[in-house]
Short mmCIF file of C-alpha atoms (C1' of nucleotides) in Angstrom, two decimals:
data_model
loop_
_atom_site.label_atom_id
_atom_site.label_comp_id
_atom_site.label_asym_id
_atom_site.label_seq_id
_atom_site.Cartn_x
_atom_site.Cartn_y
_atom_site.Cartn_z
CA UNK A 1221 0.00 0.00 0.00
CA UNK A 1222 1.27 3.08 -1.21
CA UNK A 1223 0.44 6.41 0.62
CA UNK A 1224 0.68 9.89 -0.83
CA UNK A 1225 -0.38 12.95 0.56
CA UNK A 1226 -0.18 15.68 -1.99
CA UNK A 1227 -1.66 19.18 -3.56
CA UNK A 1228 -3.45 17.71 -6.56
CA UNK A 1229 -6.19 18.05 -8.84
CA UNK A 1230 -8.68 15.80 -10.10
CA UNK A 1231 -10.39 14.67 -13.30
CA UNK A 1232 -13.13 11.34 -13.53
CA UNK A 1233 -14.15 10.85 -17.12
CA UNK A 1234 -16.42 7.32 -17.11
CA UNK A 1235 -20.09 6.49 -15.43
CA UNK A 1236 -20.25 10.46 -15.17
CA UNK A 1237 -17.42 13.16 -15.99
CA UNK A 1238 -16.03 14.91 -12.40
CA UNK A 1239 -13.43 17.01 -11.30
CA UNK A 1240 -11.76 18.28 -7.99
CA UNK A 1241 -10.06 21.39 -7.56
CA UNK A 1242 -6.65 21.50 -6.52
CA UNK A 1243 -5.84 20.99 -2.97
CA UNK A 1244 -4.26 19.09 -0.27
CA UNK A 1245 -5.32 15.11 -0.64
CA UNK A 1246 -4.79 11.84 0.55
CA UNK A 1247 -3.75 9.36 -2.57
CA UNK A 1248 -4.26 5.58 -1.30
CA UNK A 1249 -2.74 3.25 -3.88
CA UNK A 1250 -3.32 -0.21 -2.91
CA UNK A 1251 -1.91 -4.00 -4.27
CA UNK A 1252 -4.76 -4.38 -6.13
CA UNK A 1253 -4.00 -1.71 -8.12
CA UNK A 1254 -6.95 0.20 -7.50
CA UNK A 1255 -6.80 3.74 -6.10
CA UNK A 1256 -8.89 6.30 -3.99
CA UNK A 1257 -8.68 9.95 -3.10
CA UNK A 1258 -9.49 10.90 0.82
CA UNK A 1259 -10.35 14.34 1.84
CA UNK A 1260 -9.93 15.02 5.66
CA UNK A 1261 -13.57 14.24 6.79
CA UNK A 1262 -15.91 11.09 6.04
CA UNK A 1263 -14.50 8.00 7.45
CA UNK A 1264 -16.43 5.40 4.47
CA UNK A 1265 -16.46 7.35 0.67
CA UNK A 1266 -13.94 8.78 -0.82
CA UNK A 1267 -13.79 12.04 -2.77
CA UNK A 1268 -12.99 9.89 -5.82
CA UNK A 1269 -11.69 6.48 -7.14
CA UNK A 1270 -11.02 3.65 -9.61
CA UNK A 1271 -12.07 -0.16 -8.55
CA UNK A 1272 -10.04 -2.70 -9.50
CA UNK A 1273 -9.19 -4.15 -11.50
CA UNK A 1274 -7.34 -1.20 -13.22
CA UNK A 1275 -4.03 0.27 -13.99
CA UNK A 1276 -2.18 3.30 -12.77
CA UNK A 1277 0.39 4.68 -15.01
CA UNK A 1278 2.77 7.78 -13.37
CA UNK A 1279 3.78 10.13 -16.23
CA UNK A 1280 7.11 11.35 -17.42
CA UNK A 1281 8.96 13.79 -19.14
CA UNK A 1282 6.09 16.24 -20.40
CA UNK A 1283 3.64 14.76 -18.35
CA UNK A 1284 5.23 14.18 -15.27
CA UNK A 1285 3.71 14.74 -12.07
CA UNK A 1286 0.26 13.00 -14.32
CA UNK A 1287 -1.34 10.00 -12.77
CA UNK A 1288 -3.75 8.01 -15.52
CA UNK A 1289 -5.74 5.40 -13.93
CA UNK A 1290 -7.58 3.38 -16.47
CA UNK A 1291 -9.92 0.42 -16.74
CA UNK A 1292 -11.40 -2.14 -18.67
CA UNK A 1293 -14.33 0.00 -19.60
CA UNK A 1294 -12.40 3.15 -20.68
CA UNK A 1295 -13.02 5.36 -17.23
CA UNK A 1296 -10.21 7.19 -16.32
CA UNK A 1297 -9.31 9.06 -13.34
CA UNK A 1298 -6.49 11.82 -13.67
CA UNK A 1299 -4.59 12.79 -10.44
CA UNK A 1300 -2.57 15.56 -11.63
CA UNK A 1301 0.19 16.23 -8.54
CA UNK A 1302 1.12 20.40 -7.69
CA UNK A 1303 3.45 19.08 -4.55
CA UNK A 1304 3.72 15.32 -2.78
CA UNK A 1305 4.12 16.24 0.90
CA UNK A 1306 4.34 12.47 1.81
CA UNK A 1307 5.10 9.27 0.30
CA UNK A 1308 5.51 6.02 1.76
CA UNK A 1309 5.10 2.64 0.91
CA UNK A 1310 4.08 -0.64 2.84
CA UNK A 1311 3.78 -4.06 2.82
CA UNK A 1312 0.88 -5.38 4.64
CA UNK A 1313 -0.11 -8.99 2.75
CA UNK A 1314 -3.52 -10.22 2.40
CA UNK A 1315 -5.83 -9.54 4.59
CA UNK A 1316 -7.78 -12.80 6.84
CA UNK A 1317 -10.82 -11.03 6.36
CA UNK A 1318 -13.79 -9.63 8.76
CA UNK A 1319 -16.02 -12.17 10.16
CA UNK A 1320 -19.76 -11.05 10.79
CA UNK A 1321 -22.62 -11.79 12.52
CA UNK A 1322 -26.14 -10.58 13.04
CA UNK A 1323 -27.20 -10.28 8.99
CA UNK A 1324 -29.46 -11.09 7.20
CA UNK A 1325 -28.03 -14.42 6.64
CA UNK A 1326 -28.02 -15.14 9.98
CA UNK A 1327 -31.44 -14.07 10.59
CA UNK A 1328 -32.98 -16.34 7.97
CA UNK A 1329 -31.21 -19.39 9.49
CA UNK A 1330 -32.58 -18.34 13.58
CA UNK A 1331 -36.08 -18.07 11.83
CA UNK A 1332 -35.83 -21.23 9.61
CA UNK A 1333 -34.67 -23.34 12.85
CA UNK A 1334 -37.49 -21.69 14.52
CA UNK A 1335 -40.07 -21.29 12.21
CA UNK A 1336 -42.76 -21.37 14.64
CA UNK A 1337 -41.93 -17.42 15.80
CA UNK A 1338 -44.15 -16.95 13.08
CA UNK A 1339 -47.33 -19.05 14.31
CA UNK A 1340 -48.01 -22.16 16.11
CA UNK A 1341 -48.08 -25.24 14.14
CA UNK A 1342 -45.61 -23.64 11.07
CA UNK A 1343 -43.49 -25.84 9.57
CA UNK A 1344 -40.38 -25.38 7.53
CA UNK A 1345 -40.47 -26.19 3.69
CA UNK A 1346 -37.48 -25.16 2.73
CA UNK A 1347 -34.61 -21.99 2.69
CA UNK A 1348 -33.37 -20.17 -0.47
CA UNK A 1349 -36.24 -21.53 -2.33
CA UNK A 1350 -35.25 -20.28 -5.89
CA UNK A 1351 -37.76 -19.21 -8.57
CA UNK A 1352 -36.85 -18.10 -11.76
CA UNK A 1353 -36.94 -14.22 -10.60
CA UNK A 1354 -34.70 -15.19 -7.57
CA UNK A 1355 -34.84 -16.77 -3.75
CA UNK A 1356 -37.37 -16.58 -1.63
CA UNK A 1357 -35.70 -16.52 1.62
CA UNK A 1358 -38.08 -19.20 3.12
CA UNK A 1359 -41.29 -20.98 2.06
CA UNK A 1360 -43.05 -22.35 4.85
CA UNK A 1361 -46.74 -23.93 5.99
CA UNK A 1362 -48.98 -22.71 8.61
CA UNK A 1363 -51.24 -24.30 10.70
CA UNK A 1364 -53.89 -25.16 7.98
CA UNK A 1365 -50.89 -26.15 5.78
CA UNK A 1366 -51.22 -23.30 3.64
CA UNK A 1367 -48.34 -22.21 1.82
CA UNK A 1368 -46.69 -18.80 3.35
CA UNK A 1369 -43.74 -17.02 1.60
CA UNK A 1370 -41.46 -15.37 4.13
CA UNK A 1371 -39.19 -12.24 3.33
CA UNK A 1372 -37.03 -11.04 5.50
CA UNK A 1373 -34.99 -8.31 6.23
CA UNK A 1374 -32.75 -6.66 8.84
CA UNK A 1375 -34.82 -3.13 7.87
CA UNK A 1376 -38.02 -3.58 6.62
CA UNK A 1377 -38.72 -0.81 3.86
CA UNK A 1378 -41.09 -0.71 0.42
CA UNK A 1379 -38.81 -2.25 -1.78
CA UNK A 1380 -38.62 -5.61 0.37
CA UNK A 1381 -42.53 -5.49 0.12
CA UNK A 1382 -42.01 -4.86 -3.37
CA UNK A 1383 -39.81 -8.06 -3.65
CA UNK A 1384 -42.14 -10.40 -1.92
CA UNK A 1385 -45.12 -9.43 -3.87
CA UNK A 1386 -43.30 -10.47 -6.91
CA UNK A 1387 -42.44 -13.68 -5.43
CA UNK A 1388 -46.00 -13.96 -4.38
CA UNK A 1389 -47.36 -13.40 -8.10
CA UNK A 1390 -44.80 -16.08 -9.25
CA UNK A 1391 -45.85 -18.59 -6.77
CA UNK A 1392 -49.41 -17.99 -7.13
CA UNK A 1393 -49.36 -19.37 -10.01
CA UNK A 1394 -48.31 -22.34 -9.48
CA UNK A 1395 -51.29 -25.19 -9.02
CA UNK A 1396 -49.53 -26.78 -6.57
CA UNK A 1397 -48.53 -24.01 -4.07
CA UNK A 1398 -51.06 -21.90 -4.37
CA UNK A 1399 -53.01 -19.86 -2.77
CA UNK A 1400 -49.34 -18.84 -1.19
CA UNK A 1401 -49.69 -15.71 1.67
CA UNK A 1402 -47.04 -13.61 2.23
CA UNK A 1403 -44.91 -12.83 5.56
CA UNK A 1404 -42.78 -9.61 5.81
CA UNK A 1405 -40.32 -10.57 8.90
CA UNK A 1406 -38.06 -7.48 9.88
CA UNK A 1407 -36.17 -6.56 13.15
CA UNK A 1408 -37.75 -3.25 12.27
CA UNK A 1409 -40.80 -2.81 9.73
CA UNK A 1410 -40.97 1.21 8.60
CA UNK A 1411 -44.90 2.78 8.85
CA UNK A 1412 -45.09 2.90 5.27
CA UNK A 1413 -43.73 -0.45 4.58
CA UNK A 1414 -46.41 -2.05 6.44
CA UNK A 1415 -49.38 0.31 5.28
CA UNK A 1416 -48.25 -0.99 1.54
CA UNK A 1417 -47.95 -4.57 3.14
CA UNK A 1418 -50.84 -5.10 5.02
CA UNK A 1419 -52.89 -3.49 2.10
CA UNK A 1420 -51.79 -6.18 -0.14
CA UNK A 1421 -52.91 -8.87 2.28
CA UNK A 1422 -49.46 -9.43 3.80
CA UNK A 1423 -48.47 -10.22 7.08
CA UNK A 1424 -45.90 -7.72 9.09
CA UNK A 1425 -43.76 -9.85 11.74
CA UNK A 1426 -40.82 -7.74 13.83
CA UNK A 1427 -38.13 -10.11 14.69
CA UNK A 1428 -36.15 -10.20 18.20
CA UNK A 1429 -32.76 -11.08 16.99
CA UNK A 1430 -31.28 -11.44 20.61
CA UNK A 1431 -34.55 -13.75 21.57
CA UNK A 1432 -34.04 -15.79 18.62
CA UNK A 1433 -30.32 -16.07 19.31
CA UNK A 1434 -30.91 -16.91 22.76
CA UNK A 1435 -33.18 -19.89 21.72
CA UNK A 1436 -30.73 -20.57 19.76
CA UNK A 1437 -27.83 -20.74 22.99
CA UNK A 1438 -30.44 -22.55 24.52
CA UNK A 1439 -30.96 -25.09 22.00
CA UNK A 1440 -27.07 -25.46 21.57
CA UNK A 1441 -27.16 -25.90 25.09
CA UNK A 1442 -30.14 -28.63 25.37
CA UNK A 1443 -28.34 -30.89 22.74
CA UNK B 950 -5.53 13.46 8.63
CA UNK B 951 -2.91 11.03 10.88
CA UNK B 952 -2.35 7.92 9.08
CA UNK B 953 -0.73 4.60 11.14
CA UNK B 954 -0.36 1.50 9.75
CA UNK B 955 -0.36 -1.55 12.31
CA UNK B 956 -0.68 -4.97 13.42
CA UNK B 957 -4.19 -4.83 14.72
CA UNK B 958 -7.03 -6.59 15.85
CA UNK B 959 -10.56 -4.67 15.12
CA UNK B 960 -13.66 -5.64 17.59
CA UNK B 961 -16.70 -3.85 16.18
CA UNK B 962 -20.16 -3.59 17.76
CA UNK B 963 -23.10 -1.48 17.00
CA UNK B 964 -25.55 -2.41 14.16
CA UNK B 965 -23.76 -5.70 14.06
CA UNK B 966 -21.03 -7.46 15.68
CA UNK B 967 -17.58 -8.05 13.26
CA UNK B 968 -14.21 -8.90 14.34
CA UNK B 969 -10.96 -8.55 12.60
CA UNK B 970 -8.15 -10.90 13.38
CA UNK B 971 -4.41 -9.34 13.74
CA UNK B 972 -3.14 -8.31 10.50
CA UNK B 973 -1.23 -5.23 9.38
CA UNK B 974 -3.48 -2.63 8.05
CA UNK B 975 -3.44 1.56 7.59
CA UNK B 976 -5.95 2.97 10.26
CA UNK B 977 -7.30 6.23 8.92
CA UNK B 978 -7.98 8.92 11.55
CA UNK B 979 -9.11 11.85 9.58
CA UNK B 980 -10.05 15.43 10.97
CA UNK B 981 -13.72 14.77 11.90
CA UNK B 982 -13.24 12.26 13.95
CA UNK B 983 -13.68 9.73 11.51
CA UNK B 984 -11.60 6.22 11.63
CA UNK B 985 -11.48 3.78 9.25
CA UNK B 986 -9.55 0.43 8.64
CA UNK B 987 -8.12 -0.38 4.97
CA UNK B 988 -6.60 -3.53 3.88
CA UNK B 989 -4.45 -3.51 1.02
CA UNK B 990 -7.10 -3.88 -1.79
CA UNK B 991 -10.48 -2.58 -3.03
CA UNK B 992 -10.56 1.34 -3.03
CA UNK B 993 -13.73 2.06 -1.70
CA UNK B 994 -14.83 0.50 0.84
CA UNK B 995 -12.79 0.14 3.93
CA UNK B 996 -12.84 -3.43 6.27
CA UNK B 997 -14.48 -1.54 9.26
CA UNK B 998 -15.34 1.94 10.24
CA UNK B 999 -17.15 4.32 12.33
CA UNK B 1000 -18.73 7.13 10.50
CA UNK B 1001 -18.79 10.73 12.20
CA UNK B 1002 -19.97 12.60 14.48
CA UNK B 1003 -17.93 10.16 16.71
CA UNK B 1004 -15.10 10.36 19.57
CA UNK B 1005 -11.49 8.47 19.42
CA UNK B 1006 -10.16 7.16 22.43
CA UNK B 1007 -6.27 6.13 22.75
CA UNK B 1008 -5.76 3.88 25.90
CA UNK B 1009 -3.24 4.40 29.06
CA UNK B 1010 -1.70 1.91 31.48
CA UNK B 1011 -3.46 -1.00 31.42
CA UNK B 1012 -5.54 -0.06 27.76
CA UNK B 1013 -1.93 1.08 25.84
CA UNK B 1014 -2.69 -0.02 22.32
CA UNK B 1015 -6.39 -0.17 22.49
CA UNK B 1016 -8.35 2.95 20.69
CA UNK B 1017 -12.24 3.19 21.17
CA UNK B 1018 -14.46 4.86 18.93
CA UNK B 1019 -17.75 5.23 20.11
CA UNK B 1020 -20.86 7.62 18.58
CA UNK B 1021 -23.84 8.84 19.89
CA UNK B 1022 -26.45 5.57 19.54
CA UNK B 1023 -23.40 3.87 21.31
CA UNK B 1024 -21.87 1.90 18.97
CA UNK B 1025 -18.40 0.88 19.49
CA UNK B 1026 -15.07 0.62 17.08
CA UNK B 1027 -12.33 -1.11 19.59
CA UNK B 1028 -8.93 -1.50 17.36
CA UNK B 1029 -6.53 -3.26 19.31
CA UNK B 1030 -2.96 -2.39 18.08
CA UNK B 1031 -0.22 -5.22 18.59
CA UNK B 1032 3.27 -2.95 16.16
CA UNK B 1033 2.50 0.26 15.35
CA UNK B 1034 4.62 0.44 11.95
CA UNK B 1035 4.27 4.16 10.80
CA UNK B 1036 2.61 7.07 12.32
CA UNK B 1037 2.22 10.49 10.63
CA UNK B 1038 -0.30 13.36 10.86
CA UNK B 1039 -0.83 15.84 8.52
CA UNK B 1040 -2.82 19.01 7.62
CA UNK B 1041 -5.09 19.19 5.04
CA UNK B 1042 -7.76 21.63 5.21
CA UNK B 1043 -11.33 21.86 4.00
CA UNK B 1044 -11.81 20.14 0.97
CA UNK B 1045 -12.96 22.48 -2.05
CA UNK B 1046 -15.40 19.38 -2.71
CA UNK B 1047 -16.41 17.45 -5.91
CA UNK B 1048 -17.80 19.15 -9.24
CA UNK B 1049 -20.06 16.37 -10.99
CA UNK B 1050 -21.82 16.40 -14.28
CA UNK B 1051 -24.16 13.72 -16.07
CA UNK B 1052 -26.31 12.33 -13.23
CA UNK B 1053 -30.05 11.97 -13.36
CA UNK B 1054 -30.74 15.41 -12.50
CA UNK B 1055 -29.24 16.32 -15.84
CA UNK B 1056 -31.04 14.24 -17.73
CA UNK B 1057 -33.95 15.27 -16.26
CA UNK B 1058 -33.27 18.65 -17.56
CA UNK B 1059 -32.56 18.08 -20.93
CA UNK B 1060 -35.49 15.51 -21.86
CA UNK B 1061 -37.70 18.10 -19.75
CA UNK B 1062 -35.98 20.70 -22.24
CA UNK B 1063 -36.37 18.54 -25.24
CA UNK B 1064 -39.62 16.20 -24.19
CA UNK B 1065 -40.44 15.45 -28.38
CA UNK B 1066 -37.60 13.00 -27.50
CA UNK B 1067 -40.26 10.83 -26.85
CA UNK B 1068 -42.67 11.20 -29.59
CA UNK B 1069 -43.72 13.79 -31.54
CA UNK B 1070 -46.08 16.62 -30.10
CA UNK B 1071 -45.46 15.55 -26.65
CA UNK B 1072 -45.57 18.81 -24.36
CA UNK B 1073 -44.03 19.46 -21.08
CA UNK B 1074 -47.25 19.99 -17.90
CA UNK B 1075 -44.09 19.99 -15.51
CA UNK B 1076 -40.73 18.73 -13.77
CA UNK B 1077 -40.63 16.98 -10.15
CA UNK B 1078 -44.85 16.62 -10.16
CA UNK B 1079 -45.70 15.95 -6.58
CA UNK B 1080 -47.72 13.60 -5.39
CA UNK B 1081 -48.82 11.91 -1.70
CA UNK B 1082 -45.52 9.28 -2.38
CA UNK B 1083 -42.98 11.36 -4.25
CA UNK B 1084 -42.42 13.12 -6.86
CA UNK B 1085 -43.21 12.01 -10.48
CA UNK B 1086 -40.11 12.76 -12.36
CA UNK B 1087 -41.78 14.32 -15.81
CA UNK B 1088 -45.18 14.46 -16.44
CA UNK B 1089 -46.33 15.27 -19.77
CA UNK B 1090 -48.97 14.80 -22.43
CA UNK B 1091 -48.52 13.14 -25.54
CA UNK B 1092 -49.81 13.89 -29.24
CA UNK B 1093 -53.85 12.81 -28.14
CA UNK B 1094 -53.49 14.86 -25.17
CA UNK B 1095 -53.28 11.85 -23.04
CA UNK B 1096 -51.26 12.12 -19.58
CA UNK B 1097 -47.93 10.48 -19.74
CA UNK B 1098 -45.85 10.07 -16.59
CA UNK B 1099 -42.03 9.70 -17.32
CA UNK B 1100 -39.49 8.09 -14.88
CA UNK B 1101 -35.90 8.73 -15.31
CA UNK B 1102 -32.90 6.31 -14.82
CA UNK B 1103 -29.57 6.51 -15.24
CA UNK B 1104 -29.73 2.43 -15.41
CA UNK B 1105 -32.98 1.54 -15.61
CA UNK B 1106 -33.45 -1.89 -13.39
CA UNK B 1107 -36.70 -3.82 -11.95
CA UNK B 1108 -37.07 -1.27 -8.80
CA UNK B 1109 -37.29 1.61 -11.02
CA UNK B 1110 -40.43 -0.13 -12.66
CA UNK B 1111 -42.14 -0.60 -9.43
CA UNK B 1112 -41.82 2.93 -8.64
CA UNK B 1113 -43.70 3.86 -12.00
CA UNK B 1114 -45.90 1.37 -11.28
CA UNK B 1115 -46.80 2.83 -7.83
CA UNK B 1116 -47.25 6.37 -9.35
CA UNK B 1117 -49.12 5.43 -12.38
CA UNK B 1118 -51.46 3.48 -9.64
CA UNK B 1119 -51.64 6.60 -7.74
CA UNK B 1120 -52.15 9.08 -10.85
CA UNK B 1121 -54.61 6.99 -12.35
CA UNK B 1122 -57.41 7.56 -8.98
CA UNK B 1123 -57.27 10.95 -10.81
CA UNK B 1124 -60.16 11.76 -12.90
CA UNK B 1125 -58.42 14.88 -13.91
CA UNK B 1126 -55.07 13.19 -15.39
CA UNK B 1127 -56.57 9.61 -15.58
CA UNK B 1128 -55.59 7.89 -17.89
CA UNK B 1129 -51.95 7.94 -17.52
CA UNK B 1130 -49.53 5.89 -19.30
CA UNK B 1131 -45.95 5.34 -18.29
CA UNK B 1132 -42.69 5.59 -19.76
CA UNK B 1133 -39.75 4.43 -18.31
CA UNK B 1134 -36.88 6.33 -19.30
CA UNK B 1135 -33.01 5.73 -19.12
CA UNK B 1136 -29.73 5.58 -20.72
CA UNK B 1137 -29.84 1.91 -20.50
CA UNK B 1138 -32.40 -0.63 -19.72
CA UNK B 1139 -31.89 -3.84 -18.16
CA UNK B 1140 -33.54 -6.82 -19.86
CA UNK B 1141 -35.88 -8.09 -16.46
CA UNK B 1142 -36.74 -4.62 -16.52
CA UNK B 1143 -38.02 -4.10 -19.97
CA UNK B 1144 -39.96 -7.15 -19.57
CA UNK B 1145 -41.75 -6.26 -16.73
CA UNK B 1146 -42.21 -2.79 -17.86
CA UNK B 1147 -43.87 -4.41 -21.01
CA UNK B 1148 -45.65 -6.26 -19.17
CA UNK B 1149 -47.25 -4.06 -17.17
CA UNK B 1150 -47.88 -1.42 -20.47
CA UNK B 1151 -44.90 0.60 -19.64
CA UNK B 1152 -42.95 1.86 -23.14
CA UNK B 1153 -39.65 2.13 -22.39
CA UNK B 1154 -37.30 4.62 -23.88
CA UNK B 1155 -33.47 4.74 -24.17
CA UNK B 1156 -31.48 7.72 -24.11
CA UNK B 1157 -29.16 9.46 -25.23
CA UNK B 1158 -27.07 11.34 -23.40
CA UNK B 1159 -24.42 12.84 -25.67
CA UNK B 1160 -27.25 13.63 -28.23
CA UNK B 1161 -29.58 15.07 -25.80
CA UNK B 1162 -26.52 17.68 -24.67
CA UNK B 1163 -25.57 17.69 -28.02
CA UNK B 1164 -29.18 19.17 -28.67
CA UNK B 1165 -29.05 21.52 -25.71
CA UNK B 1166 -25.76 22.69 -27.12
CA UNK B 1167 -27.29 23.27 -30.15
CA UNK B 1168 -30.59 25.28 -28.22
CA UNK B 1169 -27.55 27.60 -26.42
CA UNK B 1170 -25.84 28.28 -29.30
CA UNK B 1171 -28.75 29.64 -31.47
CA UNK B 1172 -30.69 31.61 -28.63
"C1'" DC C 731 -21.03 -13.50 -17.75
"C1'" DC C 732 -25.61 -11.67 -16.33
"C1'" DC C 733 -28.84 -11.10 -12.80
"C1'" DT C 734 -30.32 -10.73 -8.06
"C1'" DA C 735 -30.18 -9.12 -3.61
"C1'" DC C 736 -27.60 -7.43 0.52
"C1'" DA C 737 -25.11 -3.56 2.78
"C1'" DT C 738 -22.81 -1.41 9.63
"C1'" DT C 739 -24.86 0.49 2.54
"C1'" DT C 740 -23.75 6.06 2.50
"C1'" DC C 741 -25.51 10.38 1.08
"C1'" DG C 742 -28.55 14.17 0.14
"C1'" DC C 743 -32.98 16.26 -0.02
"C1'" DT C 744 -37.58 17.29 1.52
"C1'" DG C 745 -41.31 17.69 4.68
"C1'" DC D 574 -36.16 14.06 12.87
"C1'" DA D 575 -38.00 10.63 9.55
"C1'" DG D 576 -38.78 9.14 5.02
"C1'" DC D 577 -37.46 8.32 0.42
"C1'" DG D 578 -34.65 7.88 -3.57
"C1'" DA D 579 -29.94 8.04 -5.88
"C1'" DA D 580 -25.25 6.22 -5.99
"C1'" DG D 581 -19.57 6.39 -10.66
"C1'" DT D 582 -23.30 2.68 -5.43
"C1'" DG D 583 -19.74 -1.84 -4.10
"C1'" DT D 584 -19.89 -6.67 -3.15
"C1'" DA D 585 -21.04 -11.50 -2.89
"C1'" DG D 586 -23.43 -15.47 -4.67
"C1'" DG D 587 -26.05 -18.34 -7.89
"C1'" DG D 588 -27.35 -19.95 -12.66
#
DNA sequence: CCCTACATTTCGCTG
DNA sequence: CAGCGAAGTGTAGGG
């Protein structure tokens, strides 16, 4: 990793054309070859960048002090450097990579092992049950062994609404699914996601991640 | 902005838990308040981070090593540093900020400016129409008179269709305007989307960017 | 390779 | 402050 702090100016020609004035920047040019431009505020985006996998060529002669960073597609991002004020360079290898817990993911598998949350006598058909326009994250009987489609989401918000009721079209049309309701499980369901849900006929259900987990522990425990 | 690069361990917890095993990495501390953690690929996005307003806290004694970032809802950034290999702080300033050009504001603009794009005799009613859930991008009237809402993309995908869909529901309850077809506009058009748009009596329309600012060029020049 | 969906999405605007 | 939509979204995973 390669850092550079310098008095530049820059120029994006690609998805959209952009340009910073000069002034005093971070450069961060990592192994990958890939290469982003800090200001001194905002810890996540930077100012400007190039993904990888791209290529950074450092001009000479005329055009010295010219950084071209090109990709595949033709964008290019030109650093042009007034003054480097730092430059170092490091080795730092690959990195093991974050581990996570609490997504989505993670959510779908607590619900799936206890699929009953949802209502007594609900029984699991299956996770990731793929249609041709995608997963549905699980599919599911209640009580009267009536099919239920289950979306779920960390945040519940329109467009997961919007997702399921696709899914519930689809599956509604198959003879021997339907008729196929609809849950929308969240650990938080926004007002208007629910108005648009429960006016289509589908179920709202908020989901205690820690209470789920803690079945969970419990069942670990138990067996 | 004070960058250090280090052997670390990362322990985050707030909207989920992640943990980073030791590994060298460059630990961003930037004038905000703002910390992030890069490894030594992809540009944008960093392994963890905590996102200001937020406070930095470098241990003593007992805690040497260990920095805490915490923020107001009380999540927590605790970066455990094992060989701090390079530690330097510089000034930067206030960043002039980003000048950018071609987005879907733009385009807005220019079909609004140049609406026959779409057929001929189409007129203008107006920009940004309001309604109860959000503005309709361009609504217009085509050759008949008949009330055409427009929604812009700059990639025109599947959730861009729903939200036509939800206006032209919405627009359609009005005797006034009713009926309303759709277009769904954008400078390209996924395939899943122009099916569904199809299917639902959408027209879609592809755009030209270059031409359409070619055209306003044009308009400036001559008036 | 395309498509889909998730993300600690972030970010900016509007009410 | 919430709500909603855009982003050069990036990123991972499945067909």
């Amino acid at each position: 990793m390669r850092l550079v702090i310098a008095r530049c100016s820059v120029d994006y020609a690609g998805r959209l054309t952009a340009h910073l004035p000069l002034a005093p920047r971070l450069i961060l040019v990592k192994a990958d070859g890939s290469v982003s431009i800090h200001a001194d505020d905002r810890a996540y985006k930077p100012l400007n960048w190039m993904s990888p996998p791209c290529t950074l060529k450092e001009g000479s002669g005329d055009d010295a002090g010219v950084w071209t960073v090109v990709n595949k597609a033709g964008e290019k991002l030109i650093i042009t450097m007034a003054e480097i004020l730092h430059d170092s360079s490091h080795e730092l290898g690959v990195d093991p990579g974050l581990i996570k817990d609490g997504v989505e993911a993670h959510l779908q598998e607590l619900l799936a092992d206890r699929i009953e949350t949802l209502g007594e006598g609900y029984t699991l058909i299956r996770r990731e049950y793929q249609t041709a326009i995608g997963p549905v994250d699980i599919l599911c009987r209640d009580a009267d062994g009536a099919t239920v489609a289950v979306e779920i989401k960390r945040r519940g918000e329109i467009d997961g609404v919007e997702q399921l009721t696709r899914y519930l079209d689809l599956l509604n049309r198959d003879p021997h699914l339907a008729p196929v309701r609809g849950v929308f499980a969240a650990q938080e369901i926004k007002p208007q996601a629910r108005v648009l849900a429960t006016d289509r006929g589908i179920d709202c259900a908020v989901l205690d991640y820690d209470a789920l987990r803690g079945i969970e522990d419990d069942k670990l425990r138990l067996f």
